[in-house]
Coordinates of C-alpha atoms and ligand atoms in Angstrom, one line a residue:
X1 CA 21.3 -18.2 0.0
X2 CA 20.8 -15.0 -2.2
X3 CA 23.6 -12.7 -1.6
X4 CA 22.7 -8.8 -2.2
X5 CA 25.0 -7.5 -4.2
X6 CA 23.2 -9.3 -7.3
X7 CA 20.6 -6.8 -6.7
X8 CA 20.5 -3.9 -8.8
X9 CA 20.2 -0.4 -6.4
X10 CA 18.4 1.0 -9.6
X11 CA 14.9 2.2 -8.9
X12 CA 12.2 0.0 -9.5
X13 CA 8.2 -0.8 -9.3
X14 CA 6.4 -1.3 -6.4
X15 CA 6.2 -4.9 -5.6
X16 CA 2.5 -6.1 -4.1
X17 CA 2.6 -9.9 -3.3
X18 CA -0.4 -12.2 -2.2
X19 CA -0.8 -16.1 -2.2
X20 CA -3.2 -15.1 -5.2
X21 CA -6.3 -12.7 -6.2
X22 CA -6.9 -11.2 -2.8
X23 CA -4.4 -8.6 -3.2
X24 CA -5.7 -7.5 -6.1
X25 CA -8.4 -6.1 -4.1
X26 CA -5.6 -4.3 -2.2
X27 CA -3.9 -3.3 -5.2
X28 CA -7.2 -1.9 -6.5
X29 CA -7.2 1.1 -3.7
X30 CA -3.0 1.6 -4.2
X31 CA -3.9 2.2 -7.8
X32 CA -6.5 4.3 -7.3
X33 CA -4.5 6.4 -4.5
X34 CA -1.2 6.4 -6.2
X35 CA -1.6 5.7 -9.8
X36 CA 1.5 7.6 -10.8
X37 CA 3.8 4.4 -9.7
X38 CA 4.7 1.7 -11.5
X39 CA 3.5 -2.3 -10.2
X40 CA 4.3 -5.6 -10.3
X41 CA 1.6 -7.7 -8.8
X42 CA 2.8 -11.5 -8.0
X43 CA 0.1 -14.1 -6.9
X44 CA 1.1 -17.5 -6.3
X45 CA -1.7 -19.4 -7.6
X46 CA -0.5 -22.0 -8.0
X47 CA 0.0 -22.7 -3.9
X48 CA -3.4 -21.0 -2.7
X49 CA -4.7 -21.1 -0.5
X50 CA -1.7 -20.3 2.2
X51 CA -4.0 -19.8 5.6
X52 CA -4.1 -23.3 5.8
X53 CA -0.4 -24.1 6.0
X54 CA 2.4 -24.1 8.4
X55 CA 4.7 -21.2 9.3
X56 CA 7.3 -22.7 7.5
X57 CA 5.8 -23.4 4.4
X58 CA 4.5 -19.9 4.5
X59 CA 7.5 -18.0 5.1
X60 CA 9.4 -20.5 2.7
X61 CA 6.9 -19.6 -0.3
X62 CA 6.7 -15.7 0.8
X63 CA 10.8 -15.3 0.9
X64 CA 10.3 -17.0 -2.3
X65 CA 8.2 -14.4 -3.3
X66 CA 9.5 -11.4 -2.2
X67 CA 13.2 -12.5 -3.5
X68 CA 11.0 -12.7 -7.1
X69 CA 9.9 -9.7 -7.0
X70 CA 13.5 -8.1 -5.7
X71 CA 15.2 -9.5 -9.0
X72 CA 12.7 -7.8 -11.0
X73 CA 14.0 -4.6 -9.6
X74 CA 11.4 -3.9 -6.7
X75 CA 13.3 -2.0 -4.0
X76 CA 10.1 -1.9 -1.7
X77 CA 7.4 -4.6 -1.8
X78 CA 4.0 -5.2 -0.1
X79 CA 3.0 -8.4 1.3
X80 CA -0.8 -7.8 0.3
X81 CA -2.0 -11.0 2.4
X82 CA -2.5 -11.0 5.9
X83 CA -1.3 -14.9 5.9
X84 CA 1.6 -13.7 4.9
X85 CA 2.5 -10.7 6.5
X86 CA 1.1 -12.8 10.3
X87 CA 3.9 -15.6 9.4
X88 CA 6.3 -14.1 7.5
X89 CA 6.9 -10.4 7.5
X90 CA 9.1 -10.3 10.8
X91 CA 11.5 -13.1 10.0
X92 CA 11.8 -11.4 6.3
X93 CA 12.3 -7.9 7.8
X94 CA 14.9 -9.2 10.6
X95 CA 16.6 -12.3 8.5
X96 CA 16.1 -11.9 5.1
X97 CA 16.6 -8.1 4.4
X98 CA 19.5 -7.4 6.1
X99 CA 21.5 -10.2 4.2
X100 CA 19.5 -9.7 0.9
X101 CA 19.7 -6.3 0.3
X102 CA 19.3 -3.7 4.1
X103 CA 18.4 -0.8 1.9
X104 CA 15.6 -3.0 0.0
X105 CA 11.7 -2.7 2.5
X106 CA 9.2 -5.1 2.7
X107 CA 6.0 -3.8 4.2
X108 CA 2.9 -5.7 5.4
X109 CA -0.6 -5.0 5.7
X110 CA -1.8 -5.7 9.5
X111 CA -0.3 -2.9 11.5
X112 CA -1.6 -0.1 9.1
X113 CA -5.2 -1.8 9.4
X114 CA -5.2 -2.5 12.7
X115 CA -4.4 1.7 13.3
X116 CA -7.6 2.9 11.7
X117 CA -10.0 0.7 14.7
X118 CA -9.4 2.9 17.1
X119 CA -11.5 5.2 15.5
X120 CA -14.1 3.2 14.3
X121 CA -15.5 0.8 17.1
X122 CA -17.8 2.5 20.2
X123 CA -18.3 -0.7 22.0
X124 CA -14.2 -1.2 22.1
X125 CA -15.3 -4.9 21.2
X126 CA -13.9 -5.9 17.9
X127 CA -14.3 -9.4 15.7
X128 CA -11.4 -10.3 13.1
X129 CA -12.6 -13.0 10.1
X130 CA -9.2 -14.3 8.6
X131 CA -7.3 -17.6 7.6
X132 CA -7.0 -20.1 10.1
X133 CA -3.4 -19.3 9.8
X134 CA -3.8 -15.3 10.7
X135 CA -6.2 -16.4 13.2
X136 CA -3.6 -19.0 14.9
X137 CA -0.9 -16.1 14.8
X138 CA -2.9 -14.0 16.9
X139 CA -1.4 -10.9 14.8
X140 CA -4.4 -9.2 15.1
X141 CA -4.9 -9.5 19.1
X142 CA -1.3 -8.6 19.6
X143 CA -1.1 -5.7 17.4
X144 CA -4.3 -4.3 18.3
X145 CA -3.4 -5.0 22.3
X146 CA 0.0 -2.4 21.1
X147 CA -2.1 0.5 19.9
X148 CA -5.2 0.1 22.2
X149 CA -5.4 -2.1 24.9
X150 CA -8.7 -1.6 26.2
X151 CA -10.1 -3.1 23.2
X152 CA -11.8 -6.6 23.8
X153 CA -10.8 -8.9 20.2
X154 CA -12.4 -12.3 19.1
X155 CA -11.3 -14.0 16.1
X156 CA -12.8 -16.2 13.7
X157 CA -11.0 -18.7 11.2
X158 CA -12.7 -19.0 7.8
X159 CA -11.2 -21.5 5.6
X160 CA -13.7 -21.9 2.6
X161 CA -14.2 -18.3 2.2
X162 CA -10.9 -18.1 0.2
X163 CA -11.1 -21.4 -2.0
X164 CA -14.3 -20.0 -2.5
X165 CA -12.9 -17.2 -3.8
X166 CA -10.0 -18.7 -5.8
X167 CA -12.6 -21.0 -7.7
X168 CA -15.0 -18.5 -8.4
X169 CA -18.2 -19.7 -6.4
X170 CA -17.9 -16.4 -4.3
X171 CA -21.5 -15.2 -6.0
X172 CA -23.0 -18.8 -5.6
X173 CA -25.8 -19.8 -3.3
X174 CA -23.4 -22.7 -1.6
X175 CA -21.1 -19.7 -0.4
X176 CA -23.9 -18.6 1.5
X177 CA -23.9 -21.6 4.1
X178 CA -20.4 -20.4 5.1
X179 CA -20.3 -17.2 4.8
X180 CA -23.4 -17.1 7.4
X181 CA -21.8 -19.6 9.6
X182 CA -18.6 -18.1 10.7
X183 CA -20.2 -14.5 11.1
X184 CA -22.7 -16.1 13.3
X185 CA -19.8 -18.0 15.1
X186 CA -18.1 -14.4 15.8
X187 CA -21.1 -12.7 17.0
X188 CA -21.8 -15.7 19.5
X189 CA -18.6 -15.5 21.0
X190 CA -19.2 -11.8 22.1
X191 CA -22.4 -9.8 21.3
X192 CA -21.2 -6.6 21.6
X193 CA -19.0 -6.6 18.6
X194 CA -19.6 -3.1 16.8
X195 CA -16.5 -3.4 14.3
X196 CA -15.3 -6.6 12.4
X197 CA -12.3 -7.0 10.1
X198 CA -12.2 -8.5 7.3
X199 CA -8.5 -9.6 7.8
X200 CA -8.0 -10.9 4.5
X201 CA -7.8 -9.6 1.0
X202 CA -9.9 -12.2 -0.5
X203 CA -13.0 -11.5 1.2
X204 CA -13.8 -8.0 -0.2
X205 CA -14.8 -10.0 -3.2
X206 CA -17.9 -11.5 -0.5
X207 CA -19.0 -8.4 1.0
X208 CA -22.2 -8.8 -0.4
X209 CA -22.6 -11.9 1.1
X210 CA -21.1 -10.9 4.2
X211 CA -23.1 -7.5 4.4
X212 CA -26.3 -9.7 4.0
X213 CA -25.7 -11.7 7.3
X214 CA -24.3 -9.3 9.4
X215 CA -26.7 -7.5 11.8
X216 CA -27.0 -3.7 11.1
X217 CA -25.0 -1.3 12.9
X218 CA -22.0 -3.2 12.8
X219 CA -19.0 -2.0 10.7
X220 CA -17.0 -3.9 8.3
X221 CA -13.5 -2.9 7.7
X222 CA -12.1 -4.4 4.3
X223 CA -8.4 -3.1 4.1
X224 CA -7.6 -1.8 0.8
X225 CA -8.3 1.6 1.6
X226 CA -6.3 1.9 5.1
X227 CA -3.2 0.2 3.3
X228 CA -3.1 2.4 0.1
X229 CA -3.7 5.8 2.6
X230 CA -0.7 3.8 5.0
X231 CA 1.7 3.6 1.4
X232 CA 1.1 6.7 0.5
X233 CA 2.2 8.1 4.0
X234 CA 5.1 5.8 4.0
X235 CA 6.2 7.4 0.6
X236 CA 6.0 11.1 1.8
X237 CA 7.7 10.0 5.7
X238 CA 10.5 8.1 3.1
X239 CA 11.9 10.6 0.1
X240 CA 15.1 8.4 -0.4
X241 CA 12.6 5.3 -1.1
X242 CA 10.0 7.4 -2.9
X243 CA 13.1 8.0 -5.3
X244 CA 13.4 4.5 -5.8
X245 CA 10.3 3.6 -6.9
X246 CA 9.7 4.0 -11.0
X247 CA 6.9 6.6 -11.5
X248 CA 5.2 5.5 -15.4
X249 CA 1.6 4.6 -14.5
X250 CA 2.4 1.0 -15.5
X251 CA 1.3 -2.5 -13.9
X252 CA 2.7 -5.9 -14.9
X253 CA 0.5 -8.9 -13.5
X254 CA 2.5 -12.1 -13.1
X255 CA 1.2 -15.5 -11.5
X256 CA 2.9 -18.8 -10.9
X257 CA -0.5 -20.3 -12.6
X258 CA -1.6 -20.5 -16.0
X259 CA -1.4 -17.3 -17.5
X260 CA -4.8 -17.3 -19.1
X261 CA -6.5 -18.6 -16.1
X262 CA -5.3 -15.7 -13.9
X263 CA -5.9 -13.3 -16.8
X264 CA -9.7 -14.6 -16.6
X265 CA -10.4 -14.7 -12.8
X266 CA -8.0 -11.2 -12.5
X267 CA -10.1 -9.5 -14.8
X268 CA -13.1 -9.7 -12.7
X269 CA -11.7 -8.4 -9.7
X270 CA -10.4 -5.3 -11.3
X271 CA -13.3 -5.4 -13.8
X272 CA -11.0 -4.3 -16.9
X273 CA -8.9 -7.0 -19.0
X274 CA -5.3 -7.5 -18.5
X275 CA -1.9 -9.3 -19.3
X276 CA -0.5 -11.7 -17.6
X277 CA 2.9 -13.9 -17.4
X278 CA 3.6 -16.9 -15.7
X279 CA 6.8 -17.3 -13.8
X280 CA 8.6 -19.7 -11.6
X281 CA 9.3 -19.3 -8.2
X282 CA 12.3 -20.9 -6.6
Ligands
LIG301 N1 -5.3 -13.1 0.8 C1 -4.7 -13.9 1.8 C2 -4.8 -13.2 3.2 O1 -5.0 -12.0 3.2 C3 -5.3 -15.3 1.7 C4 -4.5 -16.3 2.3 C5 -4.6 -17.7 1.7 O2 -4.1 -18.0 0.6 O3 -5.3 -18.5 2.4 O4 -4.6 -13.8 4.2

């Protein structure tokens, strides 16, 4: 067991953590909002896809992560994956932290998503698409029942959409076949669905796809924009963590993959090149 006072209380990047690309597409927005903050952006390619394992494994690999990113001087970190932050946030927040390092934060990205819906659905019928594992968790039910309890949820697992993703065959005709499944397996299940969430940071990267077979006049919610707006908030409610978090514009992108590969694949979600390095995880 890590014991805290290895940890440096010097301030630090921001930490944002996903099983692999999908946070980029969250880191993408936090950039964009915030850009005066340093980054270190983690994916652990090399173990993708994570919706399809246990809680264990999941909260094994993410304390793995997050204790990563902690010795690289991160005082606040964001678990950018819904997988993640479903199976993993709590028992980091209530376990981990206070024996690691209480004044270190780990934040995840289902609460601050789940507060924009209230505003956005008329019907108060509301469809989630995430990992089976998010889906299992029932994260997004339970949260959503907290904040507004009149609002009817149905959730529907998609396990290709993010190998289909991590391999690159988002733009391919195959994707289409299950991409047009599941959304037609959520809209059976309850036709008055007026709002669905795209409750995982991978599938930004099919909106087009999704867009195309989903009926008009339903929203879709991807999640980059509520998290970064959420972050920034957190920031201004939190001075003496604001303080601790290194403000030089500069983003380091690691992976426990191949550098090159993720350098490749990285690129064309944030559609500029980068450098990458490959760590170890243990
Ligand atoms: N981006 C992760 C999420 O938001 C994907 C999980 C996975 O690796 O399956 O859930």
């Amino acid at each position: 067991m890590h014991n805290y006072i290895q940890y440096s209380k010097a301030a630090g990047p921001i930490g944002i953590f996903d099983s692999g690309y999908g946070g980029l597409t969250i880191y993408n927005e936090i950039k964009k909002l915030l850009p005066q903050y340093d980054y270190i952006y983690l994916g652990d390619n090399a173990r993708t896809p994570y919706g399809t394992r246990s809680f264990d494994i999941v909260y094994e690999f993410t304390r793995q992560s997050v204790c990563h990113l902690f010795k690289q001087g991160c005082q606040l970190v964001i678990l950018a994956c819904n997988t993640a932050s479903a199976k993993a946030l709590r028992t980091i927040q209530q376990v981990d932290i206070p024996t690691l390092d209480p004044s270190r934060r780990v934040l995840g990205i289902i609460r601050p998503t789940v507060e924009f819906i209230g505003d956005v659905t008329k019907s108060r019928h509301v469809g989630v698409l995430a990992t089976e594992g998010t889906i299992k968790s029932r994260s997004y039910p339970l949260e959503i029942r907290k904040l507004f309890p009149e609002i009817e949820v149905v959730g529907e697992a998609c396990p290709m959409w993010v190998p289909l993703v991590e391999t690159n065959e988002h733009n391919s005709d195959g994707a289409d076949f299950f991409v047009k499944r599941h959304i037609d397996n959520l809209l059976a299940r309850d036709n008055e669905i007026d709002t669905i969430i795209l409750g995982c940071t991978h599938y930004p990267m099919l909106l087009d796809k999704i867009r195309k077979y989903t009926p008009e006049g339903i929203t879709l919610l991807t999640q980059g924009a509520a998290v970064a707006a959420s972050l920034k908030d957190y920031l201004n409610r939190h001075p003496e963590m604001d303080n601790l978090c290194t403000k030089g514009g500069e983003t380091i992108f690691c992976t426990t993959e191949a550098d090159g590969k993720f350098g490749d694949q990285a690129s064309l979600f944030l559609q500029q090149p980068i450098d990458v390095k490959t760590v170890t995880l243990e």
